[in-house]
Amino acid sequence: MIEEQISLVRERLAATKSLVVLTGAGISAESGVPTFRGDEGLWKTYRAEELATPQAFQRDPQLVWEWYQWRRGLIAAKVPNAAHEALVGLEQTIIQFQLITQNVDGLHAKAGSRNMLEMHGNIWKMRCTHCGVKTEDHSLSLPALPKCSECDSLLRPDIVWFGEAIDGKHLEQSLSACQNHEVMFVIGTSGVVQPAASFASIAKEAGVFVVEINPAPSLSGLADVTLSGKAAEVLPQLGF
Ligand code: NAD
Ligand code: ZN
């Protein structure tokens, strides 16, 4: 059954000039980066949803930084998988290509993706809570509470936390991309975190051909084609 659907998507891609791809934590699962909602999404006794919030940071910045430093260490050792690489191949082949990722791990960039929007930020970037200055730092031995080099105030991860708004420019670009491409891939996202969760339905309404790739599909009937499987196994079969 899946072979038939894969051929259908291959044919569609061969005739397509524009592709928009939305990725979530699932695409990095096979690189060994845990998703938030799986069993491995637990850290100590906390869930990600309890730590990745502005309230948690206000209450206990050191705890939140400790969690991010643990995640940075985990991600630093990981490499892109066949799914990240297949998307680089697609970008090199299809005339108009836009990648939108909810991931903060930087693995798409490491694989070589170029036309990319990191909607939720990047775990290697930090922002001053006072003056807003942004820095990129790949160090795995940050101080317990990293401070701004300009004003000595507390730095925070430059990540969009639960309950925070997406940068308006990113949102506008993402929405426009979802409406103005012929085909959309939705890969490894649970469809729970807004606004990305609504991108597929917005694309669908605009007449875009939507393909979902996920071992536990979540778009419930909205996708034109559902490829039920792991991203790193399914994407290379599309032949790019
Ligand atoms: P999620 O953890 O809520 O859901 C993961 C999804 O991936 C699920 O639908 C699951 O069925 C699917 N999945 C699991 N293994 C897969 C595989 N091998 N191939 C394809 N799909 C697979 O993640 P989400 O929907 O991206 O949302 C959670 C939020 O957490 C996001 O905003 C993201 O910023 C953040 N997050 C990022 C990372 C990362 O950067 N790698 C990791 C965890 C969470
Ligand atoms: Zn500052």
PDB file of C-alpha atoms and ligand atoms in Angstrom:
ATOM      1  CA  MET A   1       0.000   0.000   0.000  1.00  0.00           C
ATOM      2  CA  ILE A   2       2.697   2.470   0.974  1.00  0.00           C
ATOM      3  CA  GLU A   3       4.611   1.690  -2.289  1.00  0.00           C
ATOM      4  CA  GLU A   4       1.572   2.809  -4.279  1.00  0.00           C
ATOM      5  CA  GLN A   5       1.363   6.036  -2.334  1.00  0.00           C
ATOM      6  CA  ILE A   6       5.089   6.633  -2.688  1.00  0.00           C
ATOM      7  CA  SER A   7       4.799   6.292  -6.490  1.00  0.00           C
ATOM      8  CA  LEU A   8       1.916   8.742  -6.433  1.00  0.00           C
ATOM      9  CA  VAL A   9       4.003  11.322  -4.557  1.00  0.00           C
ATOM     10  CA  ARG A  10       7.028  10.714  -6.822  1.00  0.00           C
ATOM     11  CA  GLU A  11       4.906  11.397  -9.893  1.00  0.00           C
ATOM     12  CA  ARG A  12       3.468  14.493  -8.326  1.00  0.00           C
ATOM     13  CA  LEU A  13       6.931  15.792  -7.398  1.00  0.00           C
ATOM     14  CA  ALA A  14       8.277  15.178 -10.894  1.00  0.00           C
ATOM     15  CA  ALA A  15       5.629  17.565 -12.231  1.00  0.00           C
ATOM     16  CA  THR A  16       5.977  20.127  -9.440  1.00  0.00           C
ATOM     17  CA  LYS A  17       7.748  23.449  -9.540  1.00  0.00           C
ATOM     18  CA  SER A  18       7.196  24.442  -5.923  1.00  0.00           C
ATOM     19  CA  LEU A  19       7.321  22.621  -2.611  1.00  0.00           C
ATOM     20  CA  VAL A  20       6.874  23.822   0.950  1.00  0.00           C
ATOM     21  CA  VAL A  21       7.945  21.516   3.779  1.00  0.00           C
ATOM     22  CA  LEU A  22       6.928  21.795   7.424  1.00  0.00           C
ATOM     23  CA  THR A  23       8.970  19.714   9.851  1.00  0.00           C
ATOM     24  CA  GLY A  24       8.603  18.938  13.542  1.00  0.00           C
ATOM     25  CA  ALA A  25      10.505  17.006  16.181  1.00  0.00           C
ATOM     26  CA  GLY A  26       9.791  13.659  14.437  1.00  0.00           C
ATOM     27  CA  ILE A  27      12.261  14.326  11.622  1.00  0.00           C
ATOM     28  CA  SER A  28      15.098  14.453  14.149  1.00  0.00           C
ATOM     29  CA  ALA A  29      13.914  11.398  16.110  1.00  0.00           C
ATOM     30  CA  GLU A  30      16.086   9.063  14.017  1.00  0.00           C
ATOM     31  CA  SER A  31      19.104  11.267  14.675  1.00  0.00           C
ATOM     32  CA  GLY A  32      18.534  10.468  18.350  1.00  0.00           C
ATOM     33  CA  VAL A  33      16.970  13.787  19.397  1.00  0.00           C
ATOM     34  CA  PRO A  34      13.930  12.900  21.535  1.00  0.00           C
ATOM     35  CA  THR A  35      10.526  14.335  20.616  1.00  0.00           C
ATOM     36  CA  PHE A  36       8.620  16.105  23.397  1.00  0.00           C
ATOM     37  CA  ARG A  37       5.631  13.838  23.549  1.00  0.00           C
ATOM     38  CA  GLY A  38       7.304  10.456  23.413  1.00  0.00           C
ATOM     39  CA  ASP A  39       8.352   8.561  26.555  1.00  0.00           C
ATOM     40  CA  GLU A  40      11.879   9.888  26.182  1.00  0.00           C
ATOM     41  CA  GLY A  41      10.578  13.445  26.325  1.00  0.00           C
ATOM     42  CA  LEU A  42      10.923  13.409  30.095  1.00  0.00           C
ATOM     43  CA  TRP A  43      13.799  15.069  31.911  1.00  0.00           C
ATOM     44  CA  LYS A  44      14.206  14.371  35.634  1.00  0.00           C
ATOM     45  CA  THR A  45      10.576  14.599  36.714  1.00  0.00           C
ATOM     46  CA  TYR A  46       9.749  17.524  34.441  1.00  0.00           C
ATOM     47  CA  ARG A  47       8.005  17.553  31.096  1.00  0.00           C
ATOM     48  CA  ALA A  48       9.246  19.886  28.374  1.00  0.00           C
ATOM     49  CA  GLU A  49       5.952  21.750  28.501  1.00  0.00           C
ATOM     50  CA  GLU A  50       6.674  22.680  32.130  1.00  0.00           C
ATOM     51  CA  LEU A  51      10.170  23.994  31.398  1.00  0.00           C
ATOM     52  CA  ALA A  52       9.900  25.670  28.007  1.00  0.00           C
ATOM     53  CA  THR A  53       7.734  28.512  29.271  1.00  0.00           C
ATOM     54  CA  PRO A  54       8.378  32.143  30.264  1.00  0.00           C
ATOM     55  CA  GLN A  55       6.808  31.413  33.680  1.00  0.00           C
ATOM     56  CA  ALA A  56       9.255  28.598  34.391  1.00  0.00           C
ATOM     57  CA  PHE A  57      12.166  30.867  33.445  1.00  0.00           C
ATOM     58  CA  GLN A  58      10.913  33.656  35.671  1.00  0.00           C
ATOM     59  CA  ARG A  59      10.431  31.265  38.582  1.00  0.00           C
ATOM     60  CA  ASP A  60      13.698  29.378  38.278  1.00  0.00           C
ATOM     61  CA  PRO A  61      16.045  30.485  35.466  1.00  0.00           C
ATOM     62  CA  GLN A  62      18.793  28.197  36.681  1.00  0.00           C
ATOM     63  CA  LEU A  63      16.590  25.097  36.367  1.00  0.00           C
ATOM     64  CA  VAL A  64      15.533  26.094  32.845  1.00  0.00           C
ATOM     65  CA  TRP A  65      19.157  26.795  31.838  1.00  0.00           C
ATOM     66  CA  GLU A  66      20.198  23.451  33.341  1.00  0.00           C
ATOM     67  CA  TRP A  67      17.640  21.728  31.106  1.00  0.00           C
ATOM     68  CA  TYR A  68      18.792  23.653  28.013  1.00  0.00           C
ATOM     69  CA  GLN A  69      22.434  22.867  28.744  1.00  0.00           C
ATOM     70  CA  TRP A  70      21.480  19.185  28.988  1.00  0.00           C
ATOM     71  CA  ARG A  71      19.627  19.421  25.661  1.00  0.00           C
ATOM     72  CA  ARG A  72      22.515  21.307  24.012  1.00  0.00           C
ATOM     73  CA  GLY A  73      24.881  18.527  25.086  1.00  0.00           C
ATOM     74  CA  LEU A  74      22.499  15.912  23.723  1.00  0.00           C
ATOM     75  CA  ILE A  75      22.034  17.659  20.385  1.00  0.00           C
ATOM     76  CA  ALA A  76      25.715  18.604  19.876  1.00  0.00           C
ATOM     77  CA  ALA A  77      26.620  14.970  19.361  1.00  0.00           C
ATOM     78  CA  LYS A  78      23.862  14.317  16.803  1.00  0.00           C
ATOM     79  CA  VAL A  79      24.122  14.341  13.040  1.00  0.00           C
ATOM     80  CA  PRO A  80      21.482  14.827  10.339  1.00  0.00           C
ATOM     81  CA  ASN A  81      19.751  11.643   9.145  1.00  0.00           C
ATOM     82  CA  ALA A  82      18.581  10.461   5.721  1.00  0.00           C
ATOM     83  CA  ALA A  83      15.393  12.550   6.004  1.00  0.00           C
ATOM     84  CA  HIS A  84      17.267  15.835   6.542  1.00  0.00           C
ATOM     85  CA  GLU A  85      19.504  14.876   3.623  1.00  0.00           C
ATOM     86  CA  ALA A  86      16.601  13.999   1.325  1.00  0.00           C
ATOM     87  CA  LEU A  87      15.210  17.496   1.879  1.00  0.00           C
ATOM     88  CA  VAL A  88      18.522  18.995   0.768  1.00  0.00           C
ATOM     89  CA  GLY A  89      18.200  16.923  -2.429  1.00  0.00           C
ATOM     90  CA  LEU A  90      14.669  18.210  -2.969  1.00  0.00           C
ATOM     91  CA  GLU A  91      15.801  21.806  -2.465  1.00  0.00           C
ATOM     92  CA  GLN A  92      18.453  21.339  -5.140  1.00  0.00           C
ATOM     93  CA  THR A  93      15.956  19.858  -7.597  1.00  0.00           C
ATOM     94  CA  ILE A  94      12.719  21.782  -7.224  1.00  0.00           C
ATOM     95  CA  ILE A  95      12.723  25.347  -8.523  1.00  0.00           C
ATOM     96  CA  GLN A  96      10.896  26.945  -5.618  1.00  0.00           C
ATOM     97  CA  PHE A  97      11.514  25.380  -2.226  1.00  0.00           C
ATOM     98  CA  GLN A  98      10.728  26.592   1.279  1.00  0.00           C
ATOM     99  CA  LEU A  99      11.470  24.717   4.471  1.00  0.00           C
ATOM    100  CA  ILE A 100       9.652  25.721   7.650  1.00  0.00           C
ATOM    101  CA  THR A 101      10.847  23.967  10.783  1.00  0.00           C
ATOM    102  CA  GLN A 102       9.565  23.950  14.320  1.00  0.00           C
ATOM    103  CA  ASN A 103      12.808  22.318  15.395  1.00  0.00           C
ATOM    104  CA  VAL A 104      15.456  24.204  17.297  1.00  0.00           C
ATOM    105  CA  ASP A 105      18.239  21.622  16.914  1.00  0.00           C
ATOM    106  CA  GLY A 106      19.922  23.162  13.835  1.00  0.00           C
ATOM    107  CA  LEU A 107      20.121  19.761  12.075  1.00  0.00           C
ATOM    108  CA  HIS A 108      18.533  21.024   8.833  1.00  0.00           C
ATOM    109  CA  ALA A 109      21.239  23.677   8.536  1.00  0.00           C
ATOM    110  CA  LYS A 110      23.910  21.111   9.425  1.00  0.00           C
ATOM    111  CA  ALA A 111      22.607  18.902   6.588  1.00  0.00           C
ATOM    112  CA  GLY A 112      22.849  21.800   4.128  1.00  0.00           C
ATOM    113  CA  SER A 113      19.298  23.167   3.843  1.00  0.00           C
ATOM    114  CA  ARG A 114      19.375  26.812   2.814  1.00  0.00           C
ATOM    115  CA  ASN A 115      15.936  28.278   2.256  1.00  0.00           C
ATOM    116  CA  MET A 116      14.751  27.723   5.784  1.00  0.00           C
ATOM    117  CA  LEU A 117      12.643  29.397   8.451  1.00  0.00           C
ATOM    118  CA  GLU A 118      13.347  28.321  12.036  1.00  0.00           C
ATOM    119  CA  MET A 119       9.959  29.280  13.455  1.00  0.00           C
ATOM    120  CA  HIS A 120      10.728  28.393  17.050  1.00  0.00           C
ATOM    121  CA  GLY A 121      14.295  29.667  17.144  1.00  0.00           C
ATOM    122  CA  ASN A 122      17.549  27.826  17.605  1.00  0.00           C
ATOM    123  CA  ILE A 123      19.063  26.178  20.663  1.00  0.00           C
ATOM    124  CA  TRP A 124      22.530  27.612  19.877  1.00  0.00           C
ATOM    125  CA  LYS A 125      21.279  31.191  20.007  1.00  0.00           C
ATOM    126  CA  MET A 126      20.704  33.331  23.108  1.00  0.00           C
ATOM    127  CA  ARG A 127      19.023  36.660  23.705  1.00  0.00           C
ATOM    128  CA  CYS A 128      19.477  39.252  26.468  1.00  0.00           C
ATOM    129  CA  THR A 129      16.391  39.575  28.687  1.00  0.00           C
ATOM    130  CA  HIS A 130      17.173  43.286  29.124  1.00  0.00           C
ATOM    131  CA  CYS A 131      18.709  44.805  25.979  1.00  0.00           C
ATOM    132  CA  GLY A 132      17.617  42.135  23.484  1.00  0.00           C
ATOM    133  CA  VAL A 133      21.097  41.578  22.018  1.00  0.00           C
ATOM    134  CA  LYS A 134      21.362  38.183  20.308  1.00  0.00           C
ATOM    135  CA  THR A 135      24.397  35.904  20.290  1.00  0.00           C
ATOM    136  CA  GLU A 136      25.215  32.490  18.922  1.00  0.00           C
ATOM    137  CA  ASP A 137      27.293  30.249  21.155  1.00  0.00           C
ATOM    138  CA  HIS A 138      27.970  26.531  20.709  1.00  0.00           C
ATOM    139  CA  SER A 139      29.831  26.135  24.015  1.00  0.00           C
ATOM    140  CA  LEU A 140      28.865  23.138  26.139  1.00  0.00           C
ATOM    141  CA  SER A 141      30.224  24.708  29.315  1.00  0.00           C
ATOM    142  CA  LEU A 142      28.189  27.864  29.716  1.00  0.00           C
ATOM    143  CA  PRO A 143      27.961  29.389  33.198  1.00  0.00           C
ATOM    144  CA  ALA A 144      24.907  28.253  35.205  1.00  0.00           C
ATOM    145  CA  LEU A 145      23.309  31.634  34.465  1.00  0.00           C
ATOM    146  CA  PRO A 146      24.805  33.093  31.257  1.00  0.00           C
ATOM    147  CA  LYS A 147      25.082  36.900  31.215  1.00  0.00           C
ATOM    148  CA  CYS A 148      24.954  39.480  28.412  1.00  0.00           C
ATOM    149  CA  SER A 149      28.354  40.836  27.331  1.00  0.00           C
ATOM    150  CA  GLU A 150      26.801  44.275  26.683  1.00  0.00           C
ATOM    151  CA  CYS A 151      24.775  44.932  29.851  1.00  0.00           C
ATOM    152  CA  ASP A 152      25.479  41.990  32.171  1.00  0.00           C
ATOM    153  CA  SER A 153      21.791  41.046  32.400  1.00  0.00           C
ATOM    154  CA  LEU A 154      20.534  37.479  32.225  1.00  0.00           C
ATOM    155  CA  LEU A 155      20.550  35.766  28.828  1.00  0.00           C
ATOM    156  CA  ARG A 156      17.794  33.385  27.791  1.00  0.00           C
ATOM    157  CA  PRO A 157      17.657  30.800  25.006  1.00  0.00           C
ATOM    158  CA  ASP A 158      16.486  32.490  21.778  1.00  0.00           C
ATOM    159  CA  ILE A 159      13.611  30.067  21.514  1.00  0.00           C
ATOM    160  CA  VAL A 160       9.889  30.633  21.218  1.00  0.00           C
ATOM    161  CA  TRP A 161       8.513  29.052  24.376  1.00  0.00           C
ATOM    162  CA  PHE A 162       5.042  27.650  24.942  1.00  0.00           C
ATOM    163  CA  GLY A 163       2.670  30.594  25.378  1.00  0.00           C
ATOM    164  CA  GLU A 164       4.921  33.023  23.466  1.00  0.00           C
ATOM    165  CA  ALA A 165       4.175  34.572  20.093  1.00  0.00           C
ATOM    166  CA  ILE A 166       6.008  33.630  16.906  1.00  0.00           C
ATOM    167  CA  ASP A 167       7.938  36.479  15.321  1.00  0.00           C
ATOM    168  CA  GLY A 168       5.399  38.298  13.085  1.00  0.00           C
ATOM    169  CA  LYS A 169       7.682  38.282  10.047  1.00  0.00           C
ATOM    170  CA  HIS A 170       8.288  34.536  10.354  1.00  0.00           C
ATOM    171  CA  LEU A 171       4.592  33.880  10.693  1.00  0.00           C
ATOM    172  CA  GLU A 172       3.733  35.979   7.655  1.00  0.00           C
ATOM    173  CA  GLN A 173       6.434  34.315   5.541  1.00  0.00           C
ATOM    174  CA  SER A 174       5.343  30.847   6.670  1.00  0.00           C
ATOM    175  CA  LEU A 175       1.671  31.466   5.954  1.00  0.00           C
ATOM    176  CA  SER A 176       2.435  32.886   2.555  1.00  0.00           C
ATOM    177  CA  ALA A 177       4.684  29.895   1.754  1.00  0.00           C
ATOM    178  CA  CYS A 178       1.930  27.463   2.788  1.00  0.00           C
ATOM    179  CA  GLN A 179      -0.510  29.109   0.403  1.00  0.00           C
ATOM    180  CA  ASN A 180       1.750  29.707  -2.571  1.00  0.00           C
ATOM    181  CA  HIS A 181       3.349  26.364  -3.334  1.00  0.00           C
ATOM    182  CA  GLU A 182       1.895  23.484  -5.331  1.00  0.00           C
ATOM    183  CA  VAL A 183       2.795  20.735  -2.881  1.00  0.00           C
ATOM    184  CA  MET A 184       3.259  20.663   0.888  1.00  0.00           C
ATOM    185  CA  PHE A 185       5.012  18.011   2.987  1.00  0.00           C
ATOM    186  CA  VAL A 186       4.160  17.844   6.679  1.00  0.00           C
ATOM    187  CA  ILE A 187       6.786  15.709   8.396  1.00  0.00           C
ATOM    188  CA  GLY A 188       7.020  14.501  11.995  1.00  0.00           C
ATOM    189  CA  THR A 189       4.822  17.034  13.693  1.00  0.00           C
ATOM    190  CA  SER A 190       2.073  16.120  16.121  1.00  0.00           C
ATOM    191  CA  GLY A 191      -0.313  18.843  15.010  1.00  0.00           C
ATOM    192  CA  VAL A 192      -0.703  19.969  18.618  1.00  0.00           C
ATOM    193  CA  VAL A 193       1.491  23.068  18.701  1.00  0.00           C
ATOM    194  CA  GLN A 194      -0.068  26.158  17.121  1.00  0.00           C
ATOM    195  CA  PRO A 195       0.162  27.977  14.797  1.00  0.00           C
ATOM    196  CA  ALA A 196       2.073  25.389  12.783  1.00  0.00           C
ATOM    197  CA  ALA A 197      -0.722  22.917  13.431  1.00  0.00           C
ATOM    198  CA  SER A 198      -3.053  24.982  11.277  1.00  0.00           C
ATOM    199  CA  PHE A 199      -0.593  25.462   8.399  1.00  0.00           C
ATOM    200  CA  ALA A 200      -1.681  22.243   6.686  1.00  0.00           C
ATOM    201  CA  SER A 201      -5.349  23.218   6.685  1.00  0.00           C
ATOM    202  CA  ILE A 202      -4.504  26.708   5.419  1.00  0.00           C
ATOM    203  CA  ALA A 203      -2.491  25.148   2.578  1.00  0.00           C
ATOM    204  CA  LYS A 204      -5.276  22.700   1.829  1.00  0.00           C
ATOM    205  CA  GLU A 205      -7.825  25.510   1.595  1.00  0.00           C
ATOM    206  CA  ALA A 206      -5.525  27.283  -0.852  1.00  0.00           C
ATOM    207  CA  GLY A 207      -5.567  24.188  -3.089  1.00  0.00           C
ATOM    208  CA  VAL A 208      -2.122  22.877  -2.164  1.00  0.00           C
ATOM    209  CA  PHE A 209      -1.549  19.105  -2.452  1.00  0.00           C
ATOM    210  CA  VAL A 210      -0.733  18.008   1.108  1.00  0.00           C
ATOM    211  CA  VAL A 211       1.402  14.965   1.925  1.00  0.00           C
ATOM    212  CA  GLU A 212       1.878  13.845   5.525  1.00  0.00           C
ATOM    213  CA  ILE A 213       4.849  11.711   6.579  1.00  0.00           C
ATOM    214  CA  ASN A 214       4.587  10.350  10.120  1.00  0.00           C
ATOM    215  CA  PRO A 215       4.480   6.871  11.712  1.00  0.00           C
ATOM    216  CA  ALA A 216       1.469   8.122  13.720  1.00  0.00           C
ATOM    217  CA  PRO A 217      -0.300  10.469  11.286  1.00  0.00           C
ATOM    218  CA  SER A 218      -2.064  13.390  12.922  1.00  0.00           C
ATOM    219  CA  LEU A 219      -3.748  15.341  10.134  1.00  0.00           C
ATOM    220  CA  SER A 220      -6.853  13.177  10.375  1.00  0.00           C
ATOM    221  CA  GLY A 221      -8.096  12.991   6.820  1.00  0.00           C
ATOM    222  CA  LEU A 222      -6.852  16.388   5.735  1.00  0.00           C
ATOM    223  CA  ALA A 223      -3.820  15.142   3.786  1.00  0.00           C
ATOM    224  CA  ASP A 224      -4.181  14.145   0.129  1.00  0.00           C
ATOM    225  CA  VAL A 225      -1.643  11.383   0.719  1.00  0.00           C
ATOM    226  CA  THR A 226      -0.486   9.927   4.031  1.00  0.00           C
ATOM    227  CA  LEU A 227       2.818   8.100   4.099  1.00  0.00           C
ATOM    228  CA  SER A 228       2.695   6.231   7.407  1.00  0.00           C
ATOM    229  CA  GLY A 229       6.301   5.623   8.292  1.00  0.00           C
ATOM    230  CA  LYS A 230       9.501   7.020   9.695  1.00  0.00           C
ATOM    231  CA  ALA A 231      10.812  10.084   7.898  1.00  0.00           C
ATOM    232  CA  ALA A 232      14.322   8.686   7.388  1.00  0.00           C
ATOM    233  CA  GLU A 233      12.874   5.562   5.774  1.00  0.00           C
ATOM    234  CA  VAL A 234      10.149   7.179   3.664  1.00  0.00           C
ATOM    235  CA  LEU A 235      11.835  10.321   2.292  1.00  0.00           C
ATOM    236  CA  PRO A 236      14.819   8.597   0.599  1.00  0.00           C
ATOM    237  CA  GLN A 237      12.296   6.438  -1.308  1.00  0.00           C
ATOM    238  CA  LEU A 238      11.016   9.537  -3.044  1.00  0.00           C
ATOM    239  CA  GLY A 239      14.201   9.454  -5.094  1.00  0.00           C
ATOM    240  CA  PHE A 240      15.985  12.740  -4.357  1.00  0.00           C
TER     241      PHE A 240
HETATM  242  P1  NAD B   1       6.076  16.464  19.095  1.00  0.00           P
HETATM  243  O1  NAD B   1       7.137  15.950  19.987  1.00  0.00           O
HETATM  244  O2  NAD B   1       4.841  16.988  19.672  1.00  0.00           O
HETATM  245  O3  NAD B   1       5.622  15.337  18.044  1.00  0.00           O
HETATM  246  C1  NAD B   1       6.498  14.587  17.311  1.00  0.00           C
HETATM  247  C2  NAD B   1       5.789  13.966  16.103  1.00  0.00           C
HETATM  248  O4  NAD B   1       6.766  13.236  15.352  1.00  0.00           O
HETATM  249  C3  NAD B   1       4.671  12.974  16.433  1.00  0.00           C
HETATM  250  O5  NAD B   1       3.566  13.223  15.579  1.00  0.00           O
HETATM  251  C4  NAD B   1       5.283  11.594  16.110  1.00  0.00           C
HETATM  252  O6  NAD B   1       4.327  10.660  15.651  1.00  0.00           O
HETATM  253  C5  NAD B   1       6.231  11.981  15.000  1.00  0.00           C
HETATM  254  N1  NAD B   1       7.374  11.080  14.823  1.00  0.00           N
HETATM  255  C6  NAD B   1       8.022  10.335  15.770  1.00  0.00           C
HETATM  256  N2  NAD B   1       9.031   9.656  15.197  1.00  0.00           N
HETATM  257  C7  NAD B   1       9.030   9.979  13.872  1.00  0.00           C
HETATM  258  C8  NAD B   1       9.833   9.618  12.759  1.00  0.00           C
HETATM  259  N3  NAD B   1      10.856   8.758  12.905  1.00  0.00           N
HETATM  260  N4  NAD B   1       9.546  10.140  11.546  1.00  0.00           N
HETATM  261  C9  NAD B   1       8.507  11.005  11.390  1.00  0.00           C
HETATM  262  N5  NAD B   1       7.723  11.396  12.402  1.00  0.00           N
HETATM  263  C10 NAD B   1       7.974  10.880  13.623  1.00  0.00           C
HETATM  264  O7  NAD B   1       6.802  17.546  18.204  1.00  0.00           O
HETATM  265  P2  NAD B   1       6.293  18.820  17.415  1.00  0.00           P
HETATM  266  O8  NAD B   1       4.959  18.578  16.818  1.00  0.00           O
HETATM  267  O9  NAD B   1       7.416  19.211  16.554  1.00  0.00           O
HETATM  268  O10 NAD B   1       6.066  19.954  18.515  1.00  0.00           O
HETATM  269  C11 NAD B   1       6.727  20.093  19.692  1.00  0.00           C
HETATM  270  C12 NAD B   1       7.512  21.384  19.842  1.00  0.00           C
HETATM  271  O11 NAD B   1       8.697  21.005  20.483  1.00  0.00           O
HETATM  272  C13 NAD B   1       7.952  22.072  18.591  1.00  0.00           C
HETATM  273  O12 NAD B   1       7.523  23.342  18.676  1.00  0.00           O
HETATM  274  C14 NAD B   1       9.478  22.061  18.587  1.00  0.00           C
HETATM  275  O13 NAD B   1       9.958  23.387  18.616  1.00  0.00           O
HETATM  276  C15 NAD B   1       9.883  21.484  19.884  1.00  0.00           C
HETATM  277  N6  NAD B   1      10.837  20.370  19.816  1.00  0.00           N
HETATM  278  C16 NAD B   1      11.929  20.458  19.004  1.00  0.00           C
HETATM  279  C17 NAD B   1      12.833  19.411  18.952  1.00  0.00           C
HETATM  280  C18 NAD B   1      14.021  19.506  18.049  1.00  0.00           C
HETATM  281  O14 NAD B   1      14.470  20.604  17.754  1.00  0.00           O
HETATM  282  N7  NAD B   1      14.521  18.387  17.529  1.00  0.00           N
HETATM  283  C19 NAD B   1      12.637  18.252  19.716  1.00  0.00           C
HETATM  284  C20 NAD B   1      11.511  18.208  20.559  1.00  0.00           C
HETATM  285  C21 NAD B   1      10.616  19.271  20.580  1.00  0.00           C
HETATM  286 ZN    ZN B   2      22.058  42.938  27.389  1.00  0.00          ZN
END
